[in-house]
XYZ file of C-alpha atoms in Angstrom:
594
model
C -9.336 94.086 75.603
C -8.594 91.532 78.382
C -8.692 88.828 75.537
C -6.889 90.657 73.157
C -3.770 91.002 75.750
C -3.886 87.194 76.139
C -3.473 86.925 72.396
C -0.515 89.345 71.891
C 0.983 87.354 74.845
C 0.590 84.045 73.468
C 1.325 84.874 70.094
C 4.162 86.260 71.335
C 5.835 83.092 73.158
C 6.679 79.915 72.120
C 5.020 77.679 74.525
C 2.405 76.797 72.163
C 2.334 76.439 68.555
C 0.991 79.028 66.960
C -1.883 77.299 66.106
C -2.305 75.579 69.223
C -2.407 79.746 70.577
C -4.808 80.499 68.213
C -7.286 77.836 69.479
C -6.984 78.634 72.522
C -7.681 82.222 72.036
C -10.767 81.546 69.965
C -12.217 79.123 72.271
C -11.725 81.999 75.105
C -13.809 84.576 72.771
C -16.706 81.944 72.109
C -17.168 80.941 76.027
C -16.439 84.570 77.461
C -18.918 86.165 75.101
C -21.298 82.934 75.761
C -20.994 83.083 80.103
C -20.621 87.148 80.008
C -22.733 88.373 77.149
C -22.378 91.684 75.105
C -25.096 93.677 73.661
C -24.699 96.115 71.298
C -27.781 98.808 71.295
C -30.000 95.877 72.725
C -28.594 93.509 70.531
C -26.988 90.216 71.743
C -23.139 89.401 70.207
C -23.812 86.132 69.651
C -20.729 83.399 70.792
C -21.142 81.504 66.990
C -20.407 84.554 65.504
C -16.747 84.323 66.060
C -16.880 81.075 64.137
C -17.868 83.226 60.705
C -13.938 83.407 59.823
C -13.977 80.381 58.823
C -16.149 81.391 55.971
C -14.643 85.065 55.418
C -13.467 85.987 51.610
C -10.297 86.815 53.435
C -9.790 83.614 54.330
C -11.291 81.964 51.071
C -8.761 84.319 49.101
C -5.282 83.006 51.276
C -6.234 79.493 50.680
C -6.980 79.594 47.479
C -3.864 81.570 46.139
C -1.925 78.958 48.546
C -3.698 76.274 46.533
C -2.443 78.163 43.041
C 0.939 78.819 44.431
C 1.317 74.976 45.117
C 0.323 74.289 41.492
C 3.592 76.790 40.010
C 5.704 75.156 42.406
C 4.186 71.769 41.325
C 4.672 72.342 37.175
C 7.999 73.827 37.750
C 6.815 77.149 36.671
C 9.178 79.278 38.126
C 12.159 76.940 37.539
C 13.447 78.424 34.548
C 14.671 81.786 37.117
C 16.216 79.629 39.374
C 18.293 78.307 35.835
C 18.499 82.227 34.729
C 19.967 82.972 37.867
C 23.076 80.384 37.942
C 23.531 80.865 34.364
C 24.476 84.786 34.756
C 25.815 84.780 38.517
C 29.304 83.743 37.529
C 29.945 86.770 35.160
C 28.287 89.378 37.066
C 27.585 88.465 40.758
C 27.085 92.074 42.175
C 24.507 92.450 39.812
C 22.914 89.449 39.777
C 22.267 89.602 43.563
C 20.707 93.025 42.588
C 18.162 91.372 40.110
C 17.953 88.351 42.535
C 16.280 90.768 44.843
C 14.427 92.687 42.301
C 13.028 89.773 40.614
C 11.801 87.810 44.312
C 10.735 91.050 45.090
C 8.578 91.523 42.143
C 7.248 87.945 42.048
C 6.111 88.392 45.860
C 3.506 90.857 44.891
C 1.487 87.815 43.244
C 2.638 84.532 44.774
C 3.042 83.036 48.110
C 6.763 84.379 49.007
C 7.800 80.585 50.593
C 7.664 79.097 47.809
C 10.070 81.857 46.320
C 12.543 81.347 49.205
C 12.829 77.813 48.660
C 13.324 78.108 45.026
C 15.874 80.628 45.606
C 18.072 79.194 48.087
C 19.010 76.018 46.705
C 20.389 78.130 43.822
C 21.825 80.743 46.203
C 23.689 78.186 47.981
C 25.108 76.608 45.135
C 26.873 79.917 42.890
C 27.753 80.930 46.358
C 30.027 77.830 46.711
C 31.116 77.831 43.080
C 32.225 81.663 43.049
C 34.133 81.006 46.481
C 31.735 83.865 48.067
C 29.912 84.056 51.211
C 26.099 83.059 51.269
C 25.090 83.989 54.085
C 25.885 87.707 52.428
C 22.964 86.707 49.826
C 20.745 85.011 51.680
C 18.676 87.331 54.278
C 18.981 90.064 51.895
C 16.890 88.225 49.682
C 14.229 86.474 52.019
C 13.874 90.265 52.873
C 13.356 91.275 49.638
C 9.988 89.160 49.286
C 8.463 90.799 52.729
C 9.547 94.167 50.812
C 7.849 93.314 47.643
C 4.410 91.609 49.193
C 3.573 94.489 50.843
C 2.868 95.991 46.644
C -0.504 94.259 46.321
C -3.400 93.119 47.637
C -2.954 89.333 46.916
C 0.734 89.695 48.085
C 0.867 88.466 51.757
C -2.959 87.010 54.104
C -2.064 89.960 55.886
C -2.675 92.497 52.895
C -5.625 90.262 52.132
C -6.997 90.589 55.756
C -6.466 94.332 56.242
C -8.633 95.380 52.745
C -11.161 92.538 53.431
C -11.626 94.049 57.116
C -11.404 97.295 55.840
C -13.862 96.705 53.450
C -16.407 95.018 55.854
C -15.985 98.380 58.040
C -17.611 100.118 55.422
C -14.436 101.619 53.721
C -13.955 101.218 49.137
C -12.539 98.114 48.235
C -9.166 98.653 47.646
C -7.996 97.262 43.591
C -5.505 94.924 43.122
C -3.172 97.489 42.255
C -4.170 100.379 44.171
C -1.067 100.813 46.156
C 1.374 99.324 43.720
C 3.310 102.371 42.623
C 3.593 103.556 46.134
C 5.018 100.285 47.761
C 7.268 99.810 44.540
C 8.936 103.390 44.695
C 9.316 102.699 48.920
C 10.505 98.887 47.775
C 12.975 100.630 45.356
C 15.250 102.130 48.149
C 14.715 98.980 50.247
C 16.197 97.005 47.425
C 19.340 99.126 47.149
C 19.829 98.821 51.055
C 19.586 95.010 50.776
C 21.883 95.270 47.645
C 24.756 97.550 48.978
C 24.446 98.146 52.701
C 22.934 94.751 54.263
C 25.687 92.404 52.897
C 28.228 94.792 54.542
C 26.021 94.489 58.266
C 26.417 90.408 58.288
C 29.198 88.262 59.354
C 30.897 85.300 57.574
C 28.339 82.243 58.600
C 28.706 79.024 57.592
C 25.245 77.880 56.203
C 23.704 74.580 56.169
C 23.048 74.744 52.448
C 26.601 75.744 51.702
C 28.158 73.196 53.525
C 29.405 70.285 50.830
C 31.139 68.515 53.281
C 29.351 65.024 53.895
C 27.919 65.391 57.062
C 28.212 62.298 59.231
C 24.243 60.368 60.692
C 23.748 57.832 62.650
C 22.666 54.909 61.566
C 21.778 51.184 62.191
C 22.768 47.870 59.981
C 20.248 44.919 60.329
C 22.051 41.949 60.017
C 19.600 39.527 57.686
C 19.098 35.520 57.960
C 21.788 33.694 56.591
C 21.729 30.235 54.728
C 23.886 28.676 56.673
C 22.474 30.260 60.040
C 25.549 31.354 60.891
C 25.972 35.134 60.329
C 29.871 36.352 60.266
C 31.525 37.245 63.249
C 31.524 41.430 64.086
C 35.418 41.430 62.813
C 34.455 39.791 60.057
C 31.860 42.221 59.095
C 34.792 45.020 59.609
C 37.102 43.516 57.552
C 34.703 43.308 54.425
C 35.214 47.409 55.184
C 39.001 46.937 55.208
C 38.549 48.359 58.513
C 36.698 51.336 57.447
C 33.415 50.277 59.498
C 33.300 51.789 63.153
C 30.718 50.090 65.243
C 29.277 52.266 68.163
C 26.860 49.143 69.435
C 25.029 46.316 68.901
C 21.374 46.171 69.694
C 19.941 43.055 70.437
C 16.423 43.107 71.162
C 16.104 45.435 74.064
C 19.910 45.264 75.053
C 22.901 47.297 73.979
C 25.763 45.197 73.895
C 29.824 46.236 73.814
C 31.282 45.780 70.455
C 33.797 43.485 71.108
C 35.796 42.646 67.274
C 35.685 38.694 68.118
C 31.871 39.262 68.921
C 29.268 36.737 67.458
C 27.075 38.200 65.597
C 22.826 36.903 65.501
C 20.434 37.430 62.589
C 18.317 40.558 63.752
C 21.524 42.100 65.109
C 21.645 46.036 65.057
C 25.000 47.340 64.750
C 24.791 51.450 65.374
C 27.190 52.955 63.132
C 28.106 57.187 62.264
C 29.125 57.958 59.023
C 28.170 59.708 55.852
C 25.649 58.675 53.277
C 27.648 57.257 50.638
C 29.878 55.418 53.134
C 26.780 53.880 54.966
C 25.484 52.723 51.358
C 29.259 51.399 50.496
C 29.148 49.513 54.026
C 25.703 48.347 52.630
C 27.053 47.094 49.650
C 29.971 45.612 51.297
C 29.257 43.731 54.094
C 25.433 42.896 52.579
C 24.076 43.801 55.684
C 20.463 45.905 55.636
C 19.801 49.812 56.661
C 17.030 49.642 59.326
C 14.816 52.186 60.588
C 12.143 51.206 63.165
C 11.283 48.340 61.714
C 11.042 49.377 57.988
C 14.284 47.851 56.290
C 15.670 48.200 52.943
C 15.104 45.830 50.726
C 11.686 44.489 51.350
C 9.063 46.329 51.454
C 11.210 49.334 51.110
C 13.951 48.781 48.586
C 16.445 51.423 49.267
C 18.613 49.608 46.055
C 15.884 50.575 43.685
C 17.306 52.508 40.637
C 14.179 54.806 40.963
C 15.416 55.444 44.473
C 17.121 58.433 46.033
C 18.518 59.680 48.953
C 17.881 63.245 50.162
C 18.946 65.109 53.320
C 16.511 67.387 55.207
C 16.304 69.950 57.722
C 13.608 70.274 60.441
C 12.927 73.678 60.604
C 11.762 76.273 63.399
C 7.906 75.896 63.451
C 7.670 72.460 62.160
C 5.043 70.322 63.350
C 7.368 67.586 63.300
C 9.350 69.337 66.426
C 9.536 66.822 69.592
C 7.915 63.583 67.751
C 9.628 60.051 67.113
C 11.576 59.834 63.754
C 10.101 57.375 62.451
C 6.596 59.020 61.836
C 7.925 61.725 59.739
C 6.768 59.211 56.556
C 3.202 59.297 57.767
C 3.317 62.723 59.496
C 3.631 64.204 56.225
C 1.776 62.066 54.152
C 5.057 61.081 51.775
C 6.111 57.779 50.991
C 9.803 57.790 52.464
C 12.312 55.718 54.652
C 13.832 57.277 57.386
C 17.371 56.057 57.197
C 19.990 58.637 59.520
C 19.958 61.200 61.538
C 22.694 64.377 61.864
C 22.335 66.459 64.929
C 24.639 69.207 65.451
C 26.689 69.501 68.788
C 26.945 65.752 70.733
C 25.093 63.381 69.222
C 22.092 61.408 70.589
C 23.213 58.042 72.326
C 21.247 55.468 69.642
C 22.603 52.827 71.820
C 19.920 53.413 74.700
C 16.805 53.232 72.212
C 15.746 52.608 68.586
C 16.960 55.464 66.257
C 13.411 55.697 65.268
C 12.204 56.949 69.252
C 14.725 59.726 68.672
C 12.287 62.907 69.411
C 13.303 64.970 66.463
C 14.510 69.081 67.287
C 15.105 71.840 65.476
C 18.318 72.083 63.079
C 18.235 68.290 63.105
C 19.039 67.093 59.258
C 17.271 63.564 58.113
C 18.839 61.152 55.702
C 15.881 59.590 54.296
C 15.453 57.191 50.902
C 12.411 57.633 48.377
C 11.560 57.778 45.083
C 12.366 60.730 42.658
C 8.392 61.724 42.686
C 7.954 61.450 46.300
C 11.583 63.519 46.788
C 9.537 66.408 44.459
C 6.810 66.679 46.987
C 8.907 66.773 49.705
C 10.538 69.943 48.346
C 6.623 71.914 48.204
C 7.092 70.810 52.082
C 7.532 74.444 53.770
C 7.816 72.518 57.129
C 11.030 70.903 55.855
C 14.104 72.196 53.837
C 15.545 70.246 51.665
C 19.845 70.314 51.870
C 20.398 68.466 48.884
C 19.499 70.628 45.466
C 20.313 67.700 43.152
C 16.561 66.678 42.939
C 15.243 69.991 41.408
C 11.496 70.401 40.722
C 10.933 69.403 37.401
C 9.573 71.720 34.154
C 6.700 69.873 33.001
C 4.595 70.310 30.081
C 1.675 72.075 32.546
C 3.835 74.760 33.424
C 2.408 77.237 30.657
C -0.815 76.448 32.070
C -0.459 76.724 35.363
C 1.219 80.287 34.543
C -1.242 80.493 32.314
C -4.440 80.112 35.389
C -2.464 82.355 37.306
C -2.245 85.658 35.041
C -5.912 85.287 34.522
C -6.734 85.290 38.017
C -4.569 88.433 38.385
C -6.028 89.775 35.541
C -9.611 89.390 35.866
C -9.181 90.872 39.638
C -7.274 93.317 38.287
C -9.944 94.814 35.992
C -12.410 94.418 38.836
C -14.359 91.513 36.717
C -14.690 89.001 39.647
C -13.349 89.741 43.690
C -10.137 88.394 44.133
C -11.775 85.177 46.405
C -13.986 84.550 43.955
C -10.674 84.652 40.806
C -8.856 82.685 42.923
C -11.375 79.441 43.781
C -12.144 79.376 39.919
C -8.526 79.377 38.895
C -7.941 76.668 42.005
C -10.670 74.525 40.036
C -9.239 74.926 36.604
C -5.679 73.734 38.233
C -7.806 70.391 39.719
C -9.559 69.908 36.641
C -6.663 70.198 33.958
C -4.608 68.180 36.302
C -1.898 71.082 36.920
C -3.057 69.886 40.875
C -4.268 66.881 42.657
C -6.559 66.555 45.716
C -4.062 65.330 47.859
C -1.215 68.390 46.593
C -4.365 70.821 47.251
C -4.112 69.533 50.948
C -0.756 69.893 51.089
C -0.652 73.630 50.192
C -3.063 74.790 52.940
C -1.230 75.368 55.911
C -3.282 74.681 59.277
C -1.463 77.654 61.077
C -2.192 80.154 58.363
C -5.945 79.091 58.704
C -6.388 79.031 62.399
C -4.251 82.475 63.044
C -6.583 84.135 59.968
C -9.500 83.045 61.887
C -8.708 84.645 65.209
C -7.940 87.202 64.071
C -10.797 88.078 62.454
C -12.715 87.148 65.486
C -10.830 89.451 67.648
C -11.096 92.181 65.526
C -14.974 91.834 65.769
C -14.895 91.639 69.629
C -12.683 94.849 69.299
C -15.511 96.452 66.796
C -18.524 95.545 68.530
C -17.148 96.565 71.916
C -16.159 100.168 71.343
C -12.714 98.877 72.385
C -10.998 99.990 68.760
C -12.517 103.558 68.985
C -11.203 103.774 72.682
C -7.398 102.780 71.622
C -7.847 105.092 69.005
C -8.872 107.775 70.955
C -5.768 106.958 73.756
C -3.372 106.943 71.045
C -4.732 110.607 69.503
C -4.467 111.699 73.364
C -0.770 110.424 73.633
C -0.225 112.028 70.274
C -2.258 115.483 70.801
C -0.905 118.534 69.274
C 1.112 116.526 66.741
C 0.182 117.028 63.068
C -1.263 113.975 60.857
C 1.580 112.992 59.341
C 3.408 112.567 62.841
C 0.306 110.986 64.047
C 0.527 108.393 60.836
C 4.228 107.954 61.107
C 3.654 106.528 64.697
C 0.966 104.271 63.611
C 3.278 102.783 60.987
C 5.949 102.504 63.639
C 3.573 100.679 66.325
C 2.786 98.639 63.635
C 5.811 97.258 62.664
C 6.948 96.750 66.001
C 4.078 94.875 66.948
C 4.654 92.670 63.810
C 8.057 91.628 64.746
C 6.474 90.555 68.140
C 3.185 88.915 67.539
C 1.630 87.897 64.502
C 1.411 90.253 61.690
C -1.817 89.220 60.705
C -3.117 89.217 64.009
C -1.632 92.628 64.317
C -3.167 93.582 61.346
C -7.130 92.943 62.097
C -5.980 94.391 65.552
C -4.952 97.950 63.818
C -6.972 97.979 60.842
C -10.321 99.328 62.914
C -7.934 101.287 65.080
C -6.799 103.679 62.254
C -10.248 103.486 60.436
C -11.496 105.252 63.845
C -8.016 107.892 64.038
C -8.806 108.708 60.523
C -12.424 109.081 61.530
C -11.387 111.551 64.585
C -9.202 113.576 62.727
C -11.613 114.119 59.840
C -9.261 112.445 57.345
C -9.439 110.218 54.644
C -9.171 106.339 56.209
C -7.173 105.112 53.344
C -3.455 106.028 53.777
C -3.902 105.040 57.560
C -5.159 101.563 56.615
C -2.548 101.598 54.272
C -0.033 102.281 57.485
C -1.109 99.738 58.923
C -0.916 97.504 56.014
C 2.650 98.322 54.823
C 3.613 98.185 59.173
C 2.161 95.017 59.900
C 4.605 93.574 56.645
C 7.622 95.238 58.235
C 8.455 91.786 59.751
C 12.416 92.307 59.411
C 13.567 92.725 63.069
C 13.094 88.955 64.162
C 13.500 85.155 62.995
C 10.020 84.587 64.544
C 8.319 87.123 62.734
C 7.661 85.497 59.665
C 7.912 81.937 58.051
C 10.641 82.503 55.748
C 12.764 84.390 57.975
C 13.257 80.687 60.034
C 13.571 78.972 56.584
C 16.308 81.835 55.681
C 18.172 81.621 59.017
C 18.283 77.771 59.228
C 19.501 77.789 55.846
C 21.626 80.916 56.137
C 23.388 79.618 59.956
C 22.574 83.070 61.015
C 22.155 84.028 64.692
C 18.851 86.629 66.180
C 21.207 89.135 65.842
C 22.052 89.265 62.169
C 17.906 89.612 61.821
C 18.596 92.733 64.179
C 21.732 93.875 62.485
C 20.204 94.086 59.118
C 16.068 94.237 59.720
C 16.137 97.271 62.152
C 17.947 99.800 60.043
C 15.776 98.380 57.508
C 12.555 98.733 59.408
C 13.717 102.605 60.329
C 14.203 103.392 56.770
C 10.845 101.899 55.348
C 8.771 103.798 58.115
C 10.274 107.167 57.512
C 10.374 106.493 53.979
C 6.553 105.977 53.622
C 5.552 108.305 56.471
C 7.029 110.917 53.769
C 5.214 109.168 50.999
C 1.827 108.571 52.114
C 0.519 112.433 52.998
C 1.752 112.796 49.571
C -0.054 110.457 47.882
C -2.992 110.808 49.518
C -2.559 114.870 49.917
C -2.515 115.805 53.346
């Protein structure tokens, strides 16, 4: 219990990364149980066992639907709604926000919801500007709509996965892929109307990142190259090839900043820090033929930023990114995509390039790249859920695998379906068959699994067999039946549903999750009831992560896009939250018939 406490709390901050937490709490399990041993009716609870996550079908299942996900996004398969979507917004924008939500909804229940979001957004951002009306009405609404609609499966969110795999392992049926659909849909259908009509009405006017068309202005440095003569041009000189236009902040000169006096003489090597937008820096580029530089990797050579094949992009570092607090320049190798830093916007005062390399700048969140790379490499960058890409003019392409990889996916859903193969099992074959008709290569495969999505899976499944083995489930269950006694079942489920999703908003919902899953296995179990619809409460609770940015991936993806503030989340996800717990506390008893 001790442990588990530790977890909520660091789960809860952010100190750590959350898979930094996770670590940490698993390495706490493996050495307490190893120094202080358990034994369950003379039988030791071994330290390794914690370790067996790693090879759970939960686990399995979430990376290989992330691996399938990454191949749709890959092909372009769900391109053609983003098209559908600006193509009808214009004549009927009230009720294309309405299918917007129905249709990411819908398409939650079977894919990873990310790469929904940042399909969706892009396009969002874009008919917003063009029919003069406000995004950041649109936005939240729909990243809330794919929470609303993952909760309708079993493949729909890791944390639906975890709950019926742990479930399962407790000795409870095997849920079926589709055994709750109806239920979450008709809950999802007055969720959808809420996000449709009321939500909209709950958030203020924000100026989003994505909406802004504005050229935003980056800093930037201009190498100046080896001339023939030896001689480069004097500092006015360079201006005037600008007609003036050219504002120099300060020239580097090996480790020295030096004043930017007009009549200065300039050396080859020269940095001269400049702020302005992207096609101005490439028109000063042009002009006075000097080089864009970034830590040692200028345009031109081995980097030819003048290639035809070459584009500029502009990207956001987002709230969770690993790439939070290191150098600039790394973010090519960090993420394993060949790219040239080139300029960096921050919002508010801007960092003093004069005192250090633009490169050493320690990137934070909000902060929006200018970087150069080829149209393939820009593609991959967009899969990137730790980055979010401003400019939309570099779409993900419809490629001739598309059908297939659609194709892969409806027979994994379909033979799960039908109960011909476990969903882990459906979803490693259909993985393969994306490697092995080229839909997916190794190094995309990589890039889909998500190291925080791994390591919080893991834990969690390791604290919800300390909480098993210990007796500790059946003794919160039995505290929370004493705090509850004399209330009927229903009451008794509503307030499990409610714990649940606030829990969710605070820690992580899949550690929440394994946490309640045993816990209403054992209330069910002490009130002589069926275990299902209290699994299911926790299930549809622990997905109730409206309330907070932190709660869940795409709500940061949604906000930094969206410029909204914590409270909008608490404006809009509360009322939101209220409605989908009384609305299923009513639904479940009925369902299930008590």
């Amino acid at each position: 219990m001790l442990l588990t406490v530790v977890a909520l709390a660091l789960f809860s901050r952010n100190r750590f990364p959350l898979e930094t937490s996770s670590l940490m709490v698993l390495m706490l399990l493996v050495l307490g149980f190893h120094f202080f041993p358990y034994y369950d009716n003379g039988v030791k609870l071994e330290s390794m066992s914690f370790f067996v996550g790693f090879g759970h079908e939960a686990l399995i299942a979430v990376c290989a639907l992330m691996i399938m996900g990454q191949g749709l996004v890959r092909t372009g398969a769900l391109e053609p709604l983003g098209r559908f979507l600006s193509r009808y917004w214009s004549r009927w924008p009230k009720l294309s926000l309405f299918g917007t939500l129905v249709m990411a909804g819908m398409l939650s229940g079977f894919v990873n919801n990310t790469p929904i979001v940042v399909l969706i957004l892009p396009v969002l951002a874009t008919v917003a500007a063009k029919s003069n009306t406000s995004a950041s009405s649109m936005l939240l609404p729909v990243g809330l709509a794919t929470l609303v609609g993952g909760m309708s499966t079993t493949i729909g969110t890791s944390t639906n996965l975890l709950v019926v795999s742990v479930a399962s392992d407790l000795g409870v049926e095997p849920f079926g892929l589709f055994d709750f659909f109806m239920l979450a849909t008709l809950a999802g259908a007055f969720a959808y109307l809420y996000l449709w009509l009321i939500a909209p009405l709950l958030l203020a006017d924000r100026k989003p990142a994505m909406s802004d068309f504005s050229p935003r202005v980056f800093m930037a440095q201009l190498k100046v190259p080896e001339y023939e003569d030896g001689t480069p041009p004097s500092l006015s000189d360079i201006i005037a090839m600008t007609e003036g236009e050219l504002v120099v902040r300060g020239v580097k000169r090996g480790d020295h900043t030096l004043i930017p006096f007009p009549d200065m003489a300039l050396r080859s090597g020269d940095l001269l820090v400049v702020r302005d937008t992207p096609n101005r820096l490439k028109e000063f580029e042009r002009s006075t033929q000097l080089v864009l530089y970034s830590d040692g990797l200028q345009v031109g050579d081995e980097n030819p930023l003048s290639e035809k094949e070459q584009q500029m992009a502009e990207i956001v570092i987002v709230e969770g990114s690993p790439l939070v607090g290191r150098r600039a320049s790394v973010i090519n190798r960090a993420r394993n995509i060949d790219m040239t830093f080139v300029a960096l916007h921050r919002a508010g005062p801007s960092p003093d390039v004069r005192k250090s390399k633009l490169g050493n700048i320690r990137l934070a969140v909000g902060d929006i790249l200018l970087v150069q790379a080829s149209r393939d490499e820009l593609k991959r960058l967009k899969t990137d859920e730790n980055l979010l890409v401003l400019d939309a003019s570099t779409d993900i392409p419809t490629t001739s695998k598309a059908p297939l990889a659609l194709g892969i996916m409806a027979a994994v859903i379909l033979s799960a379906a039908v109960g011909l193969i476990p969903i882990a099992e459906a979803a490693m074959v259909g993985s393969l068959a994306m490697l092995l008709t080229n839909v997916l290569v190794w190094r995309e495969v990589t890039q889909a699994l998500s190291v925080q999505v791994v390591m919080i899976v893991v834990v969690s499944l390791a604290l919800g067999l300390a909480l098993t083995t210990t007796g500790a489930t059946q003794w919160l269950a039995d505290g929370y039946l004493r705090m509850m006694e004399g209330s009927s079942p229903r009451l008794v489920l509503a307030g499990l549903i409610t714990m649940m999703a606030v829990l969710t908003n605070i820690v992580s919902n899949n550690a929440a999750a394994v946490i309640g899953t045993p816990i209403a296995i054992s209330i069910a179990s002490s009130l002589g009831l069926a275990p299902q619809p209290f699994i299911l409460a926790v299930l549809f609770g622990a997905n109730m992560s409206y309330a907070t940015p932190m709660a869940y991936k795409t709500n940061l993806l949604v906000m930094n896009a969206g410029g909204y503030q914590f409270s909008d989340f608490v404006k809009v996800g509360v009322p939101l939250m209220i409605m989908m717990v009384l609305i299923l506390s009513w639904m479940l008893p009925m369902f299930y018939g008590f």
